[in-house]
Amino acid sequence: MNVLLTGFEPFGGDGINPSWEVARSLHGQVIAGALVQSRCLPTTFAEAPRALADALAVVRPGLVIALGLASGRADISIERVAVNLIDARIPDNAGEQPRDVPVRADAPAAHFSTLPVKAMRDGLRAAGHPAGLSLSAGAFVCNQVFYELQHQLAGRGLCSGFIHVPALPEQAARSQPAVPSMGLAAQIDAIKLAIAIALSGDAPLAPLPDEGAPVS
Ligand code: PCA
């Protein structure tokens, strides 16, 4: 069985994106009997959905985890819901900055992750990794890819979803004030464990959010 693990190229003028560094380092590894196939997605609204579709067609995975950087977040952030909305706060890598448009016209308002999100959060925490659930993947390219992933795989019974990772310490050192950060080795360990947990269970549809946290 193949696991598709995607990361993104650097964006917003940065020279590195931990999501791709994590994915790249796990490429070719066998986790719980499954082969990890990593792909780097362009951080552009125009190209990312096609690159994702190509990766799905080639890798034919049984599990898909898409990774992205969420600068400012302190933990491994397991996303629960992708919304059918693009509202870019900065230009993408092609200079495009669409505002208030759907990811897909005439498509559902949202899709839930089909990863075992709570088992992943609890397993990561038990292993000493800061991890939490998130009710918003934003409205930039990460949310677009998450939405496309869940939309393209809807009804296929596959386990798929999105995880945001924090900035690297070197990125935090360049920001003023410093954003929270997590070292690359810790991020790699956490995502490896997240894959193992997702592979170990069934793929239950995430129930409705019950944590009472406001969507920001
Ligand atoms: N993070 C951005 C896009 C690429 C990435 O790694 C986001 O959160 O939308």
PDB file of C-alpha atoms and ligand atoms in Angstrom:
ATOM      1  CA  MET A   1       0.000   0.000   0.000  1.00  0.00           C
ATOM      2  CA  ASN A   2       1.214   3.479  -0.849  1.00  0.00           C
ATOM      3  CA  VAL A   3       0.956   6.536   1.348  1.00  0.00           C
ATOM      4  CA  LEU A   4       0.928   9.845  -0.521  1.00  0.00           C
ATOM      5  CA  LEU A   5       2.599  12.525   1.586  1.00  0.00           C
ATOM      6  CA  THR A   6       2.656  16.001   0.097  1.00  0.00           C
ATOM      7  CA  GLY A   7       4.422  19.188   1.148  1.00  0.00           C
ATOM      8  CA  PHE A   8       4.551  22.654  -0.381  1.00  0.00           C
ATOM      9  CA  GLU A   9       7.317  24.650  -1.957  1.00  0.00           C
ATOM     10  CA  PRO A  10       8.403  27.769  -0.020  1.00  0.00           C
ATOM     11  CA  PHE A  11       6.099  30.776  -0.361  1.00  0.00           C
ATOM     12  CA  GLY A  12       5.715  34.345   0.790  1.00  0.00           C
ATOM     13  CA  GLY A  13       9.358  35.121   0.072  1.00  0.00           C
ATOM     14  CA  ASP A  14      10.658  32.412   2.409  1.00  0.00           C
ATOM     15  CA  GLY A  15      13.493  30.112   1.299  1.00  0.00           C
ATOM     16  CA  ILE A  16      12.307  26.944   3.036  1.00  0.00           C
ATOM     17  CA  ASN A  17       9.035  25.205   3.839  1.00  0.00           C
ATOM     18  CA  PRO A  18       9.130  22.622   6.644  1.00  0.00           C
ATOM     19  CA  SER A  19       6.142  20.795   5.145  1.00  0.00           C
ATOM     20  CA  TRP A  20       8.243  19.763   2.156  1.00  0.00           C
ATOM     21  CA  GLU A  21      11.349  19.141   4.272  1.00  0.00           C
ATOM     22  CA  VAL A  22       9.333  16.682   6.392  1.00  0.00           C
ATOM     23  CA  ALA A  23       7.722  15.012   3.362  1.00  0.00           C
ATOM     24  CA  ARG A  24      11.025  14.801   1.512  1.00  0.00           C
ATOM     25  CA  SER A  25      12.782  13.156   4.435  1.00  0.00           C
ATOM     26  CA  LEU A  26      10.100  10.454   4.712  1.00  0.00           C
ATOM     27  CA  HIS A  27      10.013   9.669   0.957  1.00  0.00           C
ATOM     28  CA  GLY A  28      10.734   5.988   0.356  1.00  0.00           C
ATOM     29  CA  GLN A  29      10.345   4.965   3.985  1.00  0.00           C
ATOM     30  CA  VAL A  30       8.180   2.007   4.900  1.00  0.00           C
ATOM     31  CA  ILE A  31       5.872   2.755   7.823  1.00  0.00           C
ATOM     32  CA  ALA A  32       3.714  -0.053   9.226  1.00  0.00           C
ATOM     33  CA  GLY A  33       4.180  -1.939   5.962  1.00  0.00           C
ATOM     34  CA  ALA A  34       3.181   0.996   3.711  1.00  0.00           C
ATOM     35  CA  LEU A  35       5.500   2.819   1.321  1.00  0.00           C
ATOM     36  CA  VAL A  36       5.640   6.599   1.649  1.00  0.00           C
ATOM     37  CA  GLN A  37       5.643   8.453  -1.681  1.00  0.00           C
ATOM     38  CA  SER A  38       6.289  12.164  -1.228  1.00  0.00           C
ATOM     39  CA  ARG A  39       5.477  14.958  -3.663  1.00  0.00           C
ATOM     40  CA  CYS A  40       6.122  18.703  -3.537  1.00  0.00           C
ATOM     41  CA  LEU A  41       3.134  20.813  -4.560  1.00  0.00           C
ATOM     42  CA  PRO A  42       3.466  24.290  -6.070  1.00  0.00           C
ATOM     43  CA  THR A  43       2.162  27.057  -3.842  1.00  0.00           C
ATOM     44  CA  THR A  44      -0.032  28.453  -6.579  1.00  0.00           C
ATOM     45  CA  PHE A  45      -3.810  28.354  -6.845  1.00  0.00           C
ATOM     46  CA  ALA A  46      -3.604  27.607 -10.566  1.00  0.00           C
ATOM     47  CA  GLU A  47      -1.278  24.611 -10.394  1.00  0.00           C
ATOM     48  CA  ALA A  48      -1.678  22.955  -6.993  1.00  0.00           C
ATOM     49  CA  PRO A  49      -4.974  21.097  -7.704  1.00  0.00           C
ATOM     50  CA  ARG A  50      -3.589  19.597 -10.924  1.00  0.00           C
ATOM     51  CA  ALA A  51      -0.331  18.588  -9.227  1.00  0.00           C
ATOM     52  CA  LEU A  52      -2.365  16.896  -6.504  1.00  0.00           C
ATOM     53  CA  ALA A  53      -4.548  15.080  -9.047  1.00  0.00           C
ATOM     54  CA  ASP A  54      -1.443  13.902 -10.922  1.00  0.00           C
ATOM     55  CA  ALA A  55       0.120  12.612  -7.700  1.00  0.00           C
ATOM     56  CA  LEU A  56      -3.077  10.751  -6.784  1.00  0.00           C
ATOM     57  CA  ALA A  57      -3.228   9.163 -10.243  1.00  0.00           C
ATOM     58  CA  VAL A  58       0.403   8.043 -10.207  1.00  0.00           C
ATOM     59  CA  VAL A  59       0.804   6.962  -6.576  1.00  0.00           C
ATOM     60  CA  ARG A  60      -2.678   5.424  -6.204  1.00  0.00           C
ATOM     61  CA  PRO A  61      -2.481   5.718  -2.425  1.00  0.00           C
ATOM     62  CA  GLY A  62      -4.539   4.093   0.305  1.00  0.00           C
ATOM     63  CA  LEU A  63      -3.775   6.964   2.655  1.00  0.00           C
ATOM     64  CA  VAL A  64      -3.105  10.606   1.827  1.00  0.00           C
ATOM     65  CA  ILE A  65      -1.720  13.193   4.204  1.00  0.00           C
ATOM     66  CA  ALA A  66      -1.094  16.676   2.849  1.00  0.00           C
ATOM     67  CA  LEU A  67       1.227  18.891   4.880  1.00  0.00           C
ATOM     68  CA  GLY A  68       1.571  22.666   4.942  1.00  0.00           C
ATOM     69  CA  LEU A  69       3.264  25.344   7.013  1.00  0.00           C
ATOM     70  CA  ALA A  70       1.142  27.411   9.386  1.00  0.00           C
ATOM     71  CA  SER A  71       3.527  30.050  10.680  1.00  0.00           C
ATOM     72  CA  GLY A  72       2.372  31.194  14.117  1.00  0.00           C
ATOM     73  CA  ARG A  73       0.977  27.857  15.230  1.00  0.00           C
ATOM     74  CA  ALA A  74       2.811  26.109  18.032  1.00  0.00           C
ATOM     75  CA  ASP A  75       1.745  22.519  17.517  1.00  0.00           C
ATOM     76  CA  ILE A  76       1.192  19.795  14.952  1.00  0.00           C
ATOM     77  CA  SER A  77      -2.199  21.002  13.831  1.00  0.00           C
ATOM     78  CA  ILE A  78      -4.533  18.296  12.529  1.00  0.00           C
ATOM     79  CA  GLU A  79      -7.142  19.951  10.335  1.00  0.00           C
ATOM     80  CA  ARG A  80     -10.748  18.773  10.580  1.00  0.00           C
ATOM     81  CA  VAL A  81     -12.533  20.688   7.832  1.00  0.00           C
ATOM     82  CA  ALA A  82     -11.748  22.148   4.406  1.00  0.00           C
ATOM     83  CA  VAL A  83     -13.975  25.025   3.289  1.00  0.00           C
ATOM     84  CA  ASN A  84     -15.008  25.924  -0.242  1.00  0.00           C
ATOM     85  CA  LEU A  85     -13.479  29.378  -0.026  1.00  0.00           C
ATOM     86  CA  ILE A  86     -10.354  31.105  -1.284  1.00  0.00           C
ATOM     87  CA  ASP A  87      -9.465  34.462   0.255  1.00  0.00           C
ATOM     88  CA  ALA A  88      -5.719  34.939  -0.119  1.00  0.00           C
ATOM     89  CA  ARG A  89      -4.096  37.292   2.408  1.00  0.00           C
ATOM     90  CA  ILE A  90      -0.861  37.327   0.362  1.00  0.00           C
ATOM     91  CA  PRO A  91      -0.092  36.604  -3.307  1.00  0.00           C
ATOM     92  CA  ASP A  92       0.718  32.996  -4.194  1.00  0.00           C
ATOM     93  CA  ASN A  93       3.968  32.070  -5.958  1.00  0.00           C
ATOM     94  CA  ALA A  94       2.487  33.117  -9.305  1.00  0.00           C
ATOM     95  CA  GLY A  95       1.537  36.552  -7.950  1.00  0.00           C
ATOM     96  CA  GLU A  96      -2.170  35.700  -7.845  1.00  0.00           C
ATOM     97  CA  GLN A  97      -4.267  36.839  -4.886  1.00  0.00           C
ATOM     98  CA  PRO A  98      -7.867  35.712  -5.405  1.00  0.00           C
ATOM     99  CA  ARG A  99     -10.374  37.066  -2.873  1.00  0.00           C
ATOM    100  CA  ASP A 100     -13.703  35.600  -1.849  1.00  0.00           C
ATOM    101  CA  VAL A 101     -14.047  32.966  -4.556  1.00  0.00           C
ATOM    102  CA  PRO A 102     -14.968  29.284  -4.176  1.00  0.00           C
ATOM    103  CA  VAL A 103     -12.390  26.526  -4.552  1.00  0.00           C
ATOM    104  CA  ARG A 104     -14.978  24.812  -6.778  1.00  0.00           C
ATOM    105  CA  ALA A 105     -18.187  26.318  -8.102  1.00  0.00           C
ATOM    106  CA  ASP A 106     -21.355  24.339  -7.392  1.00  0.00           C
ATOM    107  CA  ALA A 107     -19.623  22.115  -4.855  1.00  0.00           C
ATOM    108  CA  PRO A 108     -20.333  21.541  -1.136  1.00  0.00           C
ATOM    109  CA  ALA A 109     -19.478  24.309   1.336  1.00  0.00           C
ATOM    110  CA  ALA A 110     -17.067  22.051   3.198  1.00  0.00           C
ATOM    111  CA  HIS A 111     -15.514  18.601   3.427  1.00  0.00           C
ATOM    112  CA  PHE A 112     -14.393  16.865   6.611  1.00  0.00           C
ATOM    113  CA  SER A 113     -11.069  15.123   7.046  1.00  0.00           C
ATOM    114  CA  THR A 114     -11.399  11.351   6.884  1.00  0.00           C
ATOM    115  CA  LEU A 115      -8.283  10.818   8.985  1.00  0.00           C
ATOM    116  CA  PRO A 116      -8.773   9.443  12.515  1.00  0.00           C
ATOM    117  CA  VAL A 117      -8.073  12.949  13.800  1.00  0.00           C
ATOM    118  CA  LYS A 118      -8.590  12.368  17.517  1.00  0.00           C
ATOM    119  CA  ALA A 119      -6.616   9.125  17.590  1.00  0.00           C
ATOM    120  CA  MET A 120      -3.814  10.975  15.837  1.00  0.00           C
ATOM    121  CA  ARG A 121      -3.910  13.902  18.249  1.00  0.00           C
ATOM    122  CA  ASP A 122      -4.033  11.663  21.311  1.00  0.00           C
ATOM    123  CA  GLY A 123      -1.306   9.361  20.013  1.00  0.00           C
ATOM    124  CA  LEU A 124       0.984  12.260  19.193  1.00  0.00           C
ATOM    125  CA  ARG A 125       0.438  13.832  22.596  1.00  0.00           C
ATOM    126  CA  ALA A 126       1.034  10.526  24.369  1.00  0.00           C
ATOM    127  CA  ALA A 127       4.352  10.260  22.546  1.00  0.00           C
ATOM    128  CA  GLY A 128       5.369  13.747  23.693  1.00  0.00           C
ATOM    129  CA  HIS A 129       4.545  15.756  20.565  1.00  0.00           C
ATOM    130  CA  PRO A 130       2.547  18.988  20.932  1.00  0.00           C
ATOM    131  CA  ALA A 131      -0.527  18.344  18.784  1.00  0.00           C
ATOM    132  CA  GLY A 132      -4.046  19.665  18.455  1.00  0.00           C
ATOM    133  CA  LEU A 133      -7.139  19.708  16.277  1.00  0.00           C
ATOM    134  CA  SER A 134      -7.876  22.735  14.112  1.00  0.00           C
ATOM    135  CA  LEU A 135     -11.207  23.879  12.704  1.00  0.00           C
ATOM    136  CA  SER A 136      -9.728  26.079   9.994  1.00  0.00           C
ATOM    137  CA  ALA A 137      -6.969  25.425   7.485  1.00  0.00           C
ATOM    138  CA  GLY A 138      -7.251  29.091   6.440  1.00  0.00           C
ATOM    139  CA  ALA A 139      -8.322  30.329   3.019  1.00  0.00           C
ATOM    140  CA  PHE A 140      -5.019  30.127   1.136  1.00  0.00           C
ATOM    141  CA  VAL A 141      -3.452  27.347  -0.986  1.00  0.00           C
ATOM    142  CA  CYS A 142      -3.353  24.796   1.864  1.00  0.00           C
ATOM    143  CA  ASN A 143      -7.098  24.949   2.350  1.00  0.00           C
ATOM    144  CA  GLN A 144      -7.577  24.790  -1.430  1.00  0.00           C
ATOM    145  CA  VAL A 145      -5.490  21.607  -1.674  1.00  0.00           C
ATOM    146  CA  PHE A 146      -7.219  20.119   1.389  1.00  0.00           C
ATOM    147  CA  TYR A 147     -10.619  20.863  -0.174  1.00  0.00           C
ATOM    148  CA  GLU A 148      -9.566  19.437  -3.546  1.00  0.00           C
ATOM    149  CA  LEU A 149      -8.161  16.336  -1.861  1.00  0.00           C
ATOM    150  CA  GLN A 150     -11.355  15.612   0.039  1.00  0.00           C
ATOM    151  CA  HIS A 151     -13.512  16.498  -2.973  1.00  0.00           C
ATOM    152  CA  GLN A 152     -11.569  14.356  -5.446  1.00  0.00           C
ATOM    153  CA  LEU A 153     -11.550  11.375  -3.053  1.00  0.00           C
ATOM    154  CA  ALA A 154     -15.115  11.767  -1.756  1.00  0.00           C
ATOM    155  CA  GLY A 155     -16.954   8.455  -1.609  1.00  0.00           C
ATOM    156  CA  ARG A 156     -13.876   6.362  -2.343  1.00  0.00           C
ATOM    157  CA  GLY A 157     -13.434   5.174   1.237  1.00  0.00           C
ATOM    158  CA  LEU A 158      -9.862   6.417   1.431  1.00  0.00           C
ATOM    159  CA  CYS A 159      -8.340   7.965   4.499  1.00  0.00           C
ATOM    160  CA  SER A 160      -7.155  11.489   3.704  1.00  0.00           C
ATOM    161  CA  GLY A 161      -6.621  14.854   5.286  1.00  0.00           C
ATOM    162  CA  PHE A 162      -4.367  17.748   6.067  1.00  0.00           C
ATOM    163  CA  ILE A 163      -1.871  18.603   8.804  1.00  0.00           C
ATOM    164  CA  HIS A 164      -0.301  22.022   9.345  1.00  0.00           C
ATOM    165  CA  VAL A 165       3.176  22.107  10.877  1.00  0.00           C
ATOM    166  CA  PRO A 166       4.812  25.002  12.763  1.00  0.00           C
ATOM    167  CA  ALA A 167       7.696  27.124  11.524  1.00  0.00           C
ATOM    168  CA  LEU A 168      11.253  25.873  11.893  1.00  0.00           C
ATOM    169  CA  PRO A 169      13.489  27.494  14.539  1.00  0.00           C
ATOM    170  CA  GLU A 170      15.519  29.187  11.769  1.00  0.00           C
ATOM    171  CA  GLN A 171      12.312  30.779  10.456  1.00  0.00           C
ATOM    172  CA  ALA A 172      11.321  31.872  13.947  1.00  0.00           C
ATOM    173  CA  ALA A 173      14.743  33.438  14.378  1.00  0.00           C
ATOM    174  CA  ARG A 174      14.076  35.629  11.327  1.00  0.00           C
ATOM    175  CA  SER A 175      10.632  36.768  12.463  1.00  0.00           C
ATOM    176  CA  GLN A 176      10.102  39.719  14.777  1.00  0.00           C
ATOM    177  CA  PRO A 177       8.585  38.960  17.232  1.00  0.00           C
ATOM    178  CA  ALA A 178       9.550  35.299  16.951  1.00  0.00           C
ATOM    179  CA  VAL A 179       6.774  32.909  15.965  1.00  0.00           C
ATOM    180  CA  PRO A 180       6.510  29.542  17.775  1.00  0.00           C
ATOM    181  CA  SER A 181       8.701  26.878  16.217  1.00  0.00           C
ATOM    182  CA  MET A 182       9.464  23.163  16.190  1.00  0.00           C
ATOM    183  CA  GLY A 183      12.697  21.538  15.026  1.00  0.00           C
ATOM    184  CA  LEU A 184      12.703  19.518  11.823  1.00  0.00           C
ATOM    185  CA  ALA A 185      13.631  16.230  13.544  1.00  0.00           C
ATOM    186  CA  ALA A 186      10.681  16.559  15.930  1.00  0.00           C
ATOM    187  CA  GLN A 187       8.346  17.379  13.040  1.00  0.00           C
ATOM    188  CA  ILE A 188       9.546  14.327  11.116  1.00  0.00           C
ATOM    189  CA  ASP A 189       9.052  12.053  14.154  1.00  0.00           C
ATOM    190  CA  ALA A 190       5.550  13.437  14.708  1.00  0.00           C
ATOM    191  CA  ILE A 191       4.419  13.003  11.094  1.00  0.00           C
ATOM    192  CA  LYS A 192       5.875   9.516  10.972  1.00  0.00           C
ATOM    193  CA  LEU A 193       3.821   8.618  14.024  1.00  0.00           C
ATOM    194  CA  ALA A 194       0.729  10.323  12.578  1.00  0.00           C
ATOM    195  CA  ILE A 195       1.036   8.109   9.482  1.00  0.00           C
ATOM    196  CA  ALA A 196       1.439   4.986  11.637  1.00  0.00           C
ATOM    197  CA  ILE A 197      -1.679   5.874  13.638  1.00  0.00           C
ATOM    198  CA  ALA A 198      -3.713   6.547  10.490  1.00  0.00           C
ATOM    199  CA  LEU A 199      -2.610   3.187   9.091  1.00  0.00           C
ATOM    200  CA  SER A 200      -3.469   1.332  12.268  1.00  0.00           C
ATOM    201  CA  GLY A 201      -7.185   2.055  12.338  1.00  0.00           C
ATOM    202  CA  ASP A 202     -10.255   2.162  10.169  1.00  0.00           C
ATOM    203  CA  ALA A 203     -11.057   5.400   8.410  1.00  0.00           C
ATOM    204  CA  PRO A 204     -13.995   6.783  10.357  1.00  0.00           C
ATOM    205  CA  LEU A 205     -15.615   9.968   9.083  1.00  0.00           C
ATOM    206  CA  ALA A 206     -14.795  12.704  11.526  1.00  0.00           C
ATOM    207  CA  PRO A 207     -17.851  13.436  13.672  1.00  0.00           C
ATOM    208  CA  LEU A 208     -19.142  16.959  14.009  1.00  0.00           C
ATOM    209  CA  PRO A 209     -16.762  19.193  15.974  1.00  0.00           C
ATOM    210  CA  ASP A 210     -17.493  18.989  19.689  1.00  0.00           C
ATOM    211  CA  GLU A 211     -14.719  21.066  21.178  1.00  0.00           C
ATOM    212  CA  GLY A 212     -16.571  24.363  21.312  1.00  0.00           C
ATOM    213  CA  ALA A 213     -13.655  26.257  19.852  1.00  0.00           C
ATOM    214  CA  PRO A 214     -14.622  29.218  17.674  1.00  0.00           C
ATOM    215  CA  VAL A 215     -13.563  29.036  14.034  1.00  0.00           C
ATOM    216  CA  SER A 216     -11.051  31.787  13.429  1.00  0.00           C
TER     217      SER A 216
HETATM  218  N1  PCA B   1       1.212  26.955   3.799  1.00  0.00           N
HETATM  219  C1  PCA B   1       0.260  27.802   3.105  1.00  0.00           C
HETATM  220  C2  PCA B   1       0.355  27.391   1.666  1.00  0.00           C
HETATM  221  C3  PCA B   1       1.589  26.577   1.543  1.00  0.00           C
HETATM  222  C4  PCA B   1       1.992  26.271   2.915  1.00  0.00           C
HETATM  223  O1  PCA B   1       2.899  25.507   3.253  1.00  0.00           O
HETATM  224  C5  PCA B   1      -1.141  27.733   3.706  1.00  0.00           C
HETATM  225  O2  PCA B   1      -1.272  27.480   4.906  1.00  0.00           O
HETATM  226  O3  PCA B   1      -2.103  27.931   2.980  1.00  0.00           O
END
